[in-house]
Coordinates of C-alpha atoms and ligand atoms in Angstrom, one line a residue:
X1 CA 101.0 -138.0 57.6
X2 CA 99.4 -140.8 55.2
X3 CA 95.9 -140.3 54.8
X4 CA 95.4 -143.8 55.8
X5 CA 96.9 -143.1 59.1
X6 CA 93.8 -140.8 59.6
X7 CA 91.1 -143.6 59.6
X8 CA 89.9 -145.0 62.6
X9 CA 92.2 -147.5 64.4
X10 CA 88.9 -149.8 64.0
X11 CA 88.8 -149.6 60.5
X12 CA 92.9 -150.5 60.1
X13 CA 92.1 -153.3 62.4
X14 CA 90.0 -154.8 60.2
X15 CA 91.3 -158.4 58.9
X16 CA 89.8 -158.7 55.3
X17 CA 86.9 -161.2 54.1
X18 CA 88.7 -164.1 52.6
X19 CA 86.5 -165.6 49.8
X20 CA 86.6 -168.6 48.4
X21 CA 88.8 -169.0 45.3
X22 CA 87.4 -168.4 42.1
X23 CA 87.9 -171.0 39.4
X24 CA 89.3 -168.7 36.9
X25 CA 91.8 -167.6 39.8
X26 CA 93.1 -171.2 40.7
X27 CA 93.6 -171.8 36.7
X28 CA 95.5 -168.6 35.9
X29 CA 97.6 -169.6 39.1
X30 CA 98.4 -173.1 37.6
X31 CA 97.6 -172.9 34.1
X32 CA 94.7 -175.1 33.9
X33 CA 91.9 -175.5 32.2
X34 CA 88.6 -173.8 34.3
X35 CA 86.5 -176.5 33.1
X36 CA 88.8 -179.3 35.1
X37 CA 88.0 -177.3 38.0
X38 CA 85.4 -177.9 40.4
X39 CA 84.4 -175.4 43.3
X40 CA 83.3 -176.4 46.3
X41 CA 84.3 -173.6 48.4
X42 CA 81.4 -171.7 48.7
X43 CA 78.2 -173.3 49.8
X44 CA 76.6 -172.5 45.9
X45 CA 74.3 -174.4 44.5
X46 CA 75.5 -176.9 42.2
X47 CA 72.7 -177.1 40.4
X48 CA 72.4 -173.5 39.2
X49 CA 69.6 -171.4 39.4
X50 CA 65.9 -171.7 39.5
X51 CA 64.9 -171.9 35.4
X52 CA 61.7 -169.6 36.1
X53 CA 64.1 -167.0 37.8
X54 CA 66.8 -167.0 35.0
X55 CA 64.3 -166.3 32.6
X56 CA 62.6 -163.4 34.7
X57 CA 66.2 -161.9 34.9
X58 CA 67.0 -162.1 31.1
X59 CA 63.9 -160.1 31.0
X60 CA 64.7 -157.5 33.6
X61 CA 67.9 -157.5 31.6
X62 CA 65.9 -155.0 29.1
X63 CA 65.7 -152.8 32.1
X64 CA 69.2 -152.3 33.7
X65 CA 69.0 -148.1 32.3
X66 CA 66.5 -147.8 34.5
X67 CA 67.3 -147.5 38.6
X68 CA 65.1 -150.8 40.4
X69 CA 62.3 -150.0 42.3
X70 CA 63.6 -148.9 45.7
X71 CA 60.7 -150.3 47.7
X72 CA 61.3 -153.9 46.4
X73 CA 57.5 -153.8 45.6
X74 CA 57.0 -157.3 44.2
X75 CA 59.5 -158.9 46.0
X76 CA 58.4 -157.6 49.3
X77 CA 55.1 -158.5 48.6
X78 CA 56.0 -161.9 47.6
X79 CA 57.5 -162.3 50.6
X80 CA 54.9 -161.4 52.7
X81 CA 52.3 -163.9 51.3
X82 CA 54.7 -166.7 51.7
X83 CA 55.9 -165.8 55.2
X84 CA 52.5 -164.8 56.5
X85 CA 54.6 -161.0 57.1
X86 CA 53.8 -157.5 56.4
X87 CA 56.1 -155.7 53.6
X88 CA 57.0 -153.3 56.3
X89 CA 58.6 -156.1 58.3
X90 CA 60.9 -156.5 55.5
X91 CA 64.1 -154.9 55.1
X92 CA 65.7 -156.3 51.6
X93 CA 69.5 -156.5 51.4
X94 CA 72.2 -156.7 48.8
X95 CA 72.4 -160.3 49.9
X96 CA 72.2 -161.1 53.5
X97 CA 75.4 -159.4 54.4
X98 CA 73.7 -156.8 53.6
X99 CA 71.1 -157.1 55.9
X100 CA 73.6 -157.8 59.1
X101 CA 75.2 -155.0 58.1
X102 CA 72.3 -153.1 58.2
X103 CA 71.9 -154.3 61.9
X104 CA 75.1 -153.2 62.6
X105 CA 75.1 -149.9 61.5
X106 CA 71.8 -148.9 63.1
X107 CA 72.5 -150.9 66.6
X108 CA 75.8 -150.2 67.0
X109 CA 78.0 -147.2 67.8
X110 CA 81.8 -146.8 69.2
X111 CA 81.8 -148.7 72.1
X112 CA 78.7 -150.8 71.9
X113 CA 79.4 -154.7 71.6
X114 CA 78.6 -157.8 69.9
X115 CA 77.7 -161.3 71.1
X116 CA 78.4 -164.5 69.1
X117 CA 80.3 -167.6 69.1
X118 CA 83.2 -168.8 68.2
X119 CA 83.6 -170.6 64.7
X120 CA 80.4 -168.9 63.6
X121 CA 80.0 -166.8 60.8
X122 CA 82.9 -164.4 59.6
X123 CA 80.9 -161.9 58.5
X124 CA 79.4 -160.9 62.5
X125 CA 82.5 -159.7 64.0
X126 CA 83.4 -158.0 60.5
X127 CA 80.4 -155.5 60.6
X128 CA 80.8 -155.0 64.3
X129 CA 84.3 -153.8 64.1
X130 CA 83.7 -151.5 60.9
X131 CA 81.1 -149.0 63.3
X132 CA 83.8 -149.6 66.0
X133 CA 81.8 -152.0 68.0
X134 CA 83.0 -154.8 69.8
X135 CA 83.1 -158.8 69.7
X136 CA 82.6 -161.1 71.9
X137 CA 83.1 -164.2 70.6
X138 CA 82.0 -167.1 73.2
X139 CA 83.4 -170.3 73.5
X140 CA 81.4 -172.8 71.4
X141 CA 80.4 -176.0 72.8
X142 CA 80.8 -179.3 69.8
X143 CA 81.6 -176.8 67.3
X144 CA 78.3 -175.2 68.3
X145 CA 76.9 -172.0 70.0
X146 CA 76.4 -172.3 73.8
X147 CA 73.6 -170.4 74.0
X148 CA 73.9 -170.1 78.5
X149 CA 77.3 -168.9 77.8
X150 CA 76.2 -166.2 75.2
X151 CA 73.7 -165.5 77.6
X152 CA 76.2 -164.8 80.3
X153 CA 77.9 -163.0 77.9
X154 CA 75.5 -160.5 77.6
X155 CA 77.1 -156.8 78.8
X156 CA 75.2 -153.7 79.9
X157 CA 76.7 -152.1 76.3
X158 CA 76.1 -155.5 74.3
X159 CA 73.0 -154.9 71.8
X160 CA 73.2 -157.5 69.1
X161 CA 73.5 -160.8 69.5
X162 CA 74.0 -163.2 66.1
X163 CA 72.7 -166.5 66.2
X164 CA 73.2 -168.6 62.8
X165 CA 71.1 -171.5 62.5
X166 CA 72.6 -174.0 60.8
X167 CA 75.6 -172.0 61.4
X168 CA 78.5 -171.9 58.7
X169 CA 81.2 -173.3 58.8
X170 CA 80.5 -176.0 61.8
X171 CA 76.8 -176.9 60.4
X172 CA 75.5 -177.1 63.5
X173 CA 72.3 -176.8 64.3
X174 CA 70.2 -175.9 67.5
X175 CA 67.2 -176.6 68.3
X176 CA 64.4 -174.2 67.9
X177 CA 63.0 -174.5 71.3
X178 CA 66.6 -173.4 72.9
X179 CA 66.8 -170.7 70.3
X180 CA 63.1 -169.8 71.6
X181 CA 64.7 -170.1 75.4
X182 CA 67.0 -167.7 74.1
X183 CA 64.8 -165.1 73.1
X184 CA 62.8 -165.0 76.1
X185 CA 65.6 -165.3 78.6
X186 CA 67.7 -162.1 76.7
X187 CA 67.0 -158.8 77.6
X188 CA 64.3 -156.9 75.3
X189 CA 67.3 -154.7 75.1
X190 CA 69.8 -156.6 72.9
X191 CA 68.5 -157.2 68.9
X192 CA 68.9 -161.2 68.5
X193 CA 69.9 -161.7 64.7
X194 CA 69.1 -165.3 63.9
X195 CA 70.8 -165.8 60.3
X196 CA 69.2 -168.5 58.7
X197 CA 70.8 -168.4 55.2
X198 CA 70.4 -172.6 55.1
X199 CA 67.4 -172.9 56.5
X200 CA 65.9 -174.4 53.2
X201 CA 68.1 -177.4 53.5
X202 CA 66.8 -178.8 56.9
X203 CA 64.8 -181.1 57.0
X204 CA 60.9 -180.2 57.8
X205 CA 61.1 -181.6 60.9
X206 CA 63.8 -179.4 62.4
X207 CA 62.7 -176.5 60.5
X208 CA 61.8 -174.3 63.9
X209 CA 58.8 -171.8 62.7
X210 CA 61.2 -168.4 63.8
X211 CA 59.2 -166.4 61.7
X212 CA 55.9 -166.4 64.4
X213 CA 58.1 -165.9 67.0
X214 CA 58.4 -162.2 65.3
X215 CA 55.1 -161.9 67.2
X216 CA 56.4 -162.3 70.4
X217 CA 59.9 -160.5 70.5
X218 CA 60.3 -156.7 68.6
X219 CA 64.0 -157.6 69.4
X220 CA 64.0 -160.1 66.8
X221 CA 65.4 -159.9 63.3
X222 CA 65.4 -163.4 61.3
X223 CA 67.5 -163.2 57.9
X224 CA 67.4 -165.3 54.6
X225 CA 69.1 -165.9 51.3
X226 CA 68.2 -166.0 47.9
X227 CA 72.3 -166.9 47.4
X228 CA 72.3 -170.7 48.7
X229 CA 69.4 -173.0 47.7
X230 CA 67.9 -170.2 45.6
X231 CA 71.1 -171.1 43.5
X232 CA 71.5 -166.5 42.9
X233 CA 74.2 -165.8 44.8
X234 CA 76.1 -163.7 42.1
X235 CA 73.2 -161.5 41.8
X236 CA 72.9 -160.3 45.7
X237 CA 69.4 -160.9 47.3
X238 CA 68.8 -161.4 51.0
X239 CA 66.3 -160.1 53.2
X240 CA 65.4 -159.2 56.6
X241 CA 62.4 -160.0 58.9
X242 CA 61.8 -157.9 61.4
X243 CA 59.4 -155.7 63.9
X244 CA 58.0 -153.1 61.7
X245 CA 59.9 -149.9 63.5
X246 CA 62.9 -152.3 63.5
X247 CA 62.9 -152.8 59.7
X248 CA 61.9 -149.4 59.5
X249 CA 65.4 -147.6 60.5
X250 CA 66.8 -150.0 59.1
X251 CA 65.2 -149.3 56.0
X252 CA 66.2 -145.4 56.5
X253 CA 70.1 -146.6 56.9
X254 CA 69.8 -148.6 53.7
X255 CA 71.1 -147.2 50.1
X256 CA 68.0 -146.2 48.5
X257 CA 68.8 -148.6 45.4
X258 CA 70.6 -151.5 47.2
X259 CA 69.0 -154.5 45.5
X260 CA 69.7 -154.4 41.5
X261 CA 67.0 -155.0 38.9
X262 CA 67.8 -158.3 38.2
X263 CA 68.0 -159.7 41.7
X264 CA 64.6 -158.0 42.3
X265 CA 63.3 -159.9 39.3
X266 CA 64.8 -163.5 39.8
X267 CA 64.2 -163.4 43.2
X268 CA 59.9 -162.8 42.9
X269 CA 60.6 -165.6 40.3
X270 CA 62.3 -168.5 42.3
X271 CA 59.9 -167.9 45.4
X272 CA 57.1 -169.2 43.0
X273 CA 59.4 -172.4 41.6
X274 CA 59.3 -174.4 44.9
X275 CA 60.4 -177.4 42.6
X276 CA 63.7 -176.3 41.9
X277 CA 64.6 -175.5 46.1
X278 CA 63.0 -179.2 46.2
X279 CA 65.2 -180.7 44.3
X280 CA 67.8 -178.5 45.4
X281 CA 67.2 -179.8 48.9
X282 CA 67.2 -183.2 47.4
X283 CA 70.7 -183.2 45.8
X284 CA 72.3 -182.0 49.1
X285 CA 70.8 -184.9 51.4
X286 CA 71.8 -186.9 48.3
X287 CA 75.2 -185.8 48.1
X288 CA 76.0 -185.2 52.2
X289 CA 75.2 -189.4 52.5
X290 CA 77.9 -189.2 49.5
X291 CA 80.6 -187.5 51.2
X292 CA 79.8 -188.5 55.0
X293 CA 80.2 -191.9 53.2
X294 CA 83.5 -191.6 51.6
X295 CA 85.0 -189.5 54.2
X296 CA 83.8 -192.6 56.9
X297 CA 85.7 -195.2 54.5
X298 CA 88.9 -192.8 54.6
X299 CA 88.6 -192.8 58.4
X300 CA 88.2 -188.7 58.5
X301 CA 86.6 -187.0 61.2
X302 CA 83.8 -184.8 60.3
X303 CA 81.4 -182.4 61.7
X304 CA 78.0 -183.6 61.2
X305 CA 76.5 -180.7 59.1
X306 CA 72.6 -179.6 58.5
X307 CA 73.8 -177.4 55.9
X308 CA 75.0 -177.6 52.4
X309 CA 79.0 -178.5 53.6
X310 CA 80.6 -179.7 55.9
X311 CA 84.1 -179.6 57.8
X312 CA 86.2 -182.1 58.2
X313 CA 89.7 -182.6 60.3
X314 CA 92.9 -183.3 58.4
X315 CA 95.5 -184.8 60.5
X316 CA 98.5 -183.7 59.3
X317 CA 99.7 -180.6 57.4
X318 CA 96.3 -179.0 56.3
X319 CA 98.3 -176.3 54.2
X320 CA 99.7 -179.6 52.0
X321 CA 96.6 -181.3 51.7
X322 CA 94.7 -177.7 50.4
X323 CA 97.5 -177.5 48.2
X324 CA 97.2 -181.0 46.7
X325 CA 93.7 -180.7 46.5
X326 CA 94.1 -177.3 44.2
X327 CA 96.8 -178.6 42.2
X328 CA 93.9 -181.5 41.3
X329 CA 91.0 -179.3 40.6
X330 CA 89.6 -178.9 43.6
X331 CA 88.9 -175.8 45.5
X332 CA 87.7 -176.4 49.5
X333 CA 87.3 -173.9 51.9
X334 CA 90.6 -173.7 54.4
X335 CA 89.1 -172.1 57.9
X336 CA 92.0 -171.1 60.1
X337 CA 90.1 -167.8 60.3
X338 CA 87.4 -169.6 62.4
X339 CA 89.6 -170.9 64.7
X340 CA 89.7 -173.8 63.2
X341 CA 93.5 -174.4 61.5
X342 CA 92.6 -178.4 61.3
X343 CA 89.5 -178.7 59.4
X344 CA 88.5 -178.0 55.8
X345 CA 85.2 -177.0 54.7
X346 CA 83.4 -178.3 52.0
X347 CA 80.5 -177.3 49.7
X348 CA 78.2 -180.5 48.8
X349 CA 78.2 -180.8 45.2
X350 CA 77.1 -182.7 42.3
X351 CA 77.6 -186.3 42.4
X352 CA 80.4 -186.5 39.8
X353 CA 82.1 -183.5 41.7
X354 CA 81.7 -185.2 45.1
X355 CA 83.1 -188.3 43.9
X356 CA 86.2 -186.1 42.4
X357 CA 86.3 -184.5 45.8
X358 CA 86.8 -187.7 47.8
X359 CA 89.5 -189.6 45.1
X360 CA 91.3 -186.3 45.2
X361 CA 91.5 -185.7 49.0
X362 CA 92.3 -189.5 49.6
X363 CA 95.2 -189.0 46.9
X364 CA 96.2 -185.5 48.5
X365 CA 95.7 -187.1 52.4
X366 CA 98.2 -190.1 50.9
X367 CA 100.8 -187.6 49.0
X368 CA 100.7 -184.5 51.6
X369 CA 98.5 -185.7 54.7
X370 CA 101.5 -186.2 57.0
X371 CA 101.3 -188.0 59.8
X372 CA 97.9 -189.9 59.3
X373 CA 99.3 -191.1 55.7
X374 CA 102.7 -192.2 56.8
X375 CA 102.6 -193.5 60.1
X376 CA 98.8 -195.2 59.9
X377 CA 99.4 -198.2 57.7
X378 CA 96.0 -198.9 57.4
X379 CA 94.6 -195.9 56.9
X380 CA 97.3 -195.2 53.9
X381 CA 95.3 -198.4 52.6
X382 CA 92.2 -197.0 52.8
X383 CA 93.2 -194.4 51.2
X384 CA 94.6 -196.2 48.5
X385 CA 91.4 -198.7 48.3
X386 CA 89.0 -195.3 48.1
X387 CA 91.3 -193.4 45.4
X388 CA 91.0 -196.6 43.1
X389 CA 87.2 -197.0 43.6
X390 CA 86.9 -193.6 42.8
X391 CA 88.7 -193.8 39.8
X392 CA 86.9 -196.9 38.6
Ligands
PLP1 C1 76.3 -167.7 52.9 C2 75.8 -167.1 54.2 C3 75.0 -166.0 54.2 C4 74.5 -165.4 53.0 O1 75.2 -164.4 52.4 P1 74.6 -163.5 51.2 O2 75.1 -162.2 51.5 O3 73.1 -163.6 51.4 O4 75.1 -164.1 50.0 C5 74.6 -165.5 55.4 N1 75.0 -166.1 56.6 C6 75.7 -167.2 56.6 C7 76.0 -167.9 57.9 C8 76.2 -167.7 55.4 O5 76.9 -168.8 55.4

C-alpha cells in the first residue's frame, strides 16, 4: 500500500492552485532576458510597494532571529483605529488565503458544504475540499454571483457562504445594498465570507460600508489584503473582520506565529501612507481606460472590471494566443479553471506595460488568434492598425 493511498479521497481530489507564471520561469523556459518580461498575471501592484512600508520592513529586517509578536499587537491596533473595530474582531492571516482558510477549518467538517459561484475565486472551493467539505458552486449570472440563486442554494448542512466583492477573475461587482439583502435574508446559521481583497480600487461611491454591517450580523466575516493595492503581496498580510467569538476560534485554529515580522512591520507602515493606495488607485483607473481602450479598437470583448484586471474573450485558439503572448514577454492569466476556457485575464499595469500588452495581443490575435484573425478581414486590420500604433 502507498502511503499516499492512505490520505483522504478529499485530499487526492484536490486539483492544485495554479499560479501565475513567474518571470524568472517564463525566461528559463525560453531563454530570455527577465527584464523583457512583463507580468501581468497576478493582480500586483505595478507600482511596488508603499516607500514608508519598505523602509519599516528593512528595519524589522534586524529582527527576523526573533519569532513576531503572535498577537499582531500594532498591526491589530492599527487596524482598529482605521476601521472603527475592536483588535478582538481581528483575526490576521498569512495573506487573505489565510484567513478563508481559517474559515474553513473552523466551519467546516466532513460533510458540511460550501456555497459560491461559479467563476469566483479559486481559492473557496480549494479550502472547502481540503477539511472534506463540499462545493456548491452556483450558476453565475453576467459573469457575476446571483445572489437569489446562492440563496436557494443554501442546504441544511451548508455553513459558509463566500461572497467576493469585486470578485476575481470576472471583476464584477455587486452592489452593497443586495449584498446587505443577502445578509439579512441567509440564515444566522451559515458564516457569509465577503472577500474584499480589491476593495481599495473602487471607486468611493461604490465602496459599500461592509465593515458596520459587523454590527448587525455575528455571521459575518469581511476580509482584506495588504497583497493588492498595498503593493506586499510577497510578504503575506491579510486580515479578517469579524464578530469577536467568531475571530476568536478562529484565532485558536490559527498558527500561533502565522504573520512574519516583516509583514507585521510593513503592513502598520502602509496603513499610515494613504498617498501611495491613492496613487495606486489612480494608476489602475488610469491604466483600465488604457486597456478597455485598446482592447475596444481591436474589437475584443471584455468584462467590465472594478478590480485591478480584467478578462477578456479570445475568439479563436486561446492556448495559441497565450502562447504568442509568452513567447513576446508577456505573461496573462489563462482561466480555464474558472470555467472560463475563452477568456484571459489580465493584471492592469503600468502604462508602458499596458501599451506592450495590447501591441503584443493584437500581434498574437493576428499570428495565432484563429478564426477572428483569418476569416474577419477587418478585424485582421485593426489589428494590424493597433500593433503599428503601438509600436510608434
Ligand atoms: C488576490 C486575492 C486575494 C488575496 O490573497 P492574499 O492571500 O491576501 O494574497 C483574496 N481574494 C481574492 C478574490 C483575490 O483575488
Amino acid at each position: 500500500m502507498n502511503i499516499c493511498d492512505l490520505a483522504p479521497a478529499y485530499i487526492r481530489a484536490i486539483s492544485p492552485y495554479q499560479p501565475g507564471k513567474p518571470i524568472s520561469e517564463l525566461a528559463r523556459e525560453m531563454g530570455m532576458d527577465e527584464q523583457s518580461i512583463i507580468k501581468l498575471a497576478s493582480n500586483e501592484n505595478p507600482l511596488g510597494t508603499s516607500p514608508m512600508a519598505l523602509n519599516a520592513m528593512s528595519r524589522a529586517l534586524g529582527e527576523v532571529s526573533l519569532y513576531p509578536d503572535g498577537s499582531g499587537f500594532e498591526l491589530k491596533a492599527a487596524l482598529s483605529e482605521r476601521h472603527g473595530v475592536t483588535s478582538d474582531q481581528i483575526v490576521l492571516g498569512n495573506g487573505s488565503n489565510d484567513v478563508l482558510e481559517l474559515a474553513a477549518r473552523v466551519f467546516l467538517k466532513p460533510g458540511a458544504s460550501t456555497v459560491y459561484s461559479q467563476h469566483a475565486f479559486a481559492v473557496y472551493p480549494l479550502v472547502t475540499k481540503a477539511v472534506g467539505g463540499i462545493g456548491i458552486s452556483v450558476p453565475a449570472r453576467n459573469y457575476g454571483h446571483d445572489l437569489d440563486a446562492m440563496l436557494d442554494a443554501v442546504a441544511p448542512e451548508t455553513r459558509i457562504v463566500f461572497i467576493a466583492n469585486p470578485n476575481n477573475p470576472t471583476g464584477t461587482l455587486l452592489p452593497a445594498d443586495d449584498v446587505l439583502r443577502f445578509l439579512e435574508r441567509v440564515s444566522p446559521d451559515v458564516l457569509v465570507v465577503l472577500d474584499e481583497a480589491y476593495n481599495e480600487y473602487l471607486p468611493p461611491a461604490l465602496k459599500g460600508d461592509s465593515i458596520a454591517w459587523l454590527k448587525q450580523f455575528p455571521n459575518l466575516l469581511i476580509t482584506r489584503t495588504f497583497s493588492k493595492a498595498y503593493g506586499m503581496a510577497g510578504v503575506r498580510v491579510g486580515f479578517g473582520l469579524a464578530h469577536p467569538d467568531v475571530a476568536g476560534l478562529m484565532n485558536r485554529v490559527r498558527q500561533p506565529f502565522n504573520v512574519n515580522n516583516i509583514g507585521l512591520a510593513g503592513a502598520a507602515a502602509a496603513l499610515q501612507d494613504e498617498e501611495f493606495v491613492k496613487r495606486s488607485y489612480a494608476l489602475n483607473q488610469a491604466g483600465m481606460l488604457q486597456i478597455v481602450t485598446g482592447l475596444r479598437q481591436m474589437g475584443i470583448e471584455y468584462i467590465p472590471s472594478y478590480g485591478n484586471f480584467l478578462s477578456f474573450r479570445v475568439q479563436g485558439d486561446v492556448k495559441a494566443v497565450n502562447e504568442s503572448l509568452l513567447r513576446q514577454g508577456v505573461i496573462v492569466r489563462p482561466i480555464s479553471i474558472y470555467e472560463m476556457p475563452e477568456h484571459l485575464r489580465v493584471t492592469v499595469g503600468l502604462e508602458p506595460e499596458n501599451e506592450k500588452f495590447l501591441k503584443s495581443l493584437a500581434i498574437a490575435l493576428e499570428t495565432a488568434g484563429g478564426a477572428a484573425a483569418d476569416t474577419i478581414p477587418e478585424m485582421t486590420a485593426r489589428f494590424r492598425q493597433v500593433a503599428s500604433e503601438g509600436s510608434a
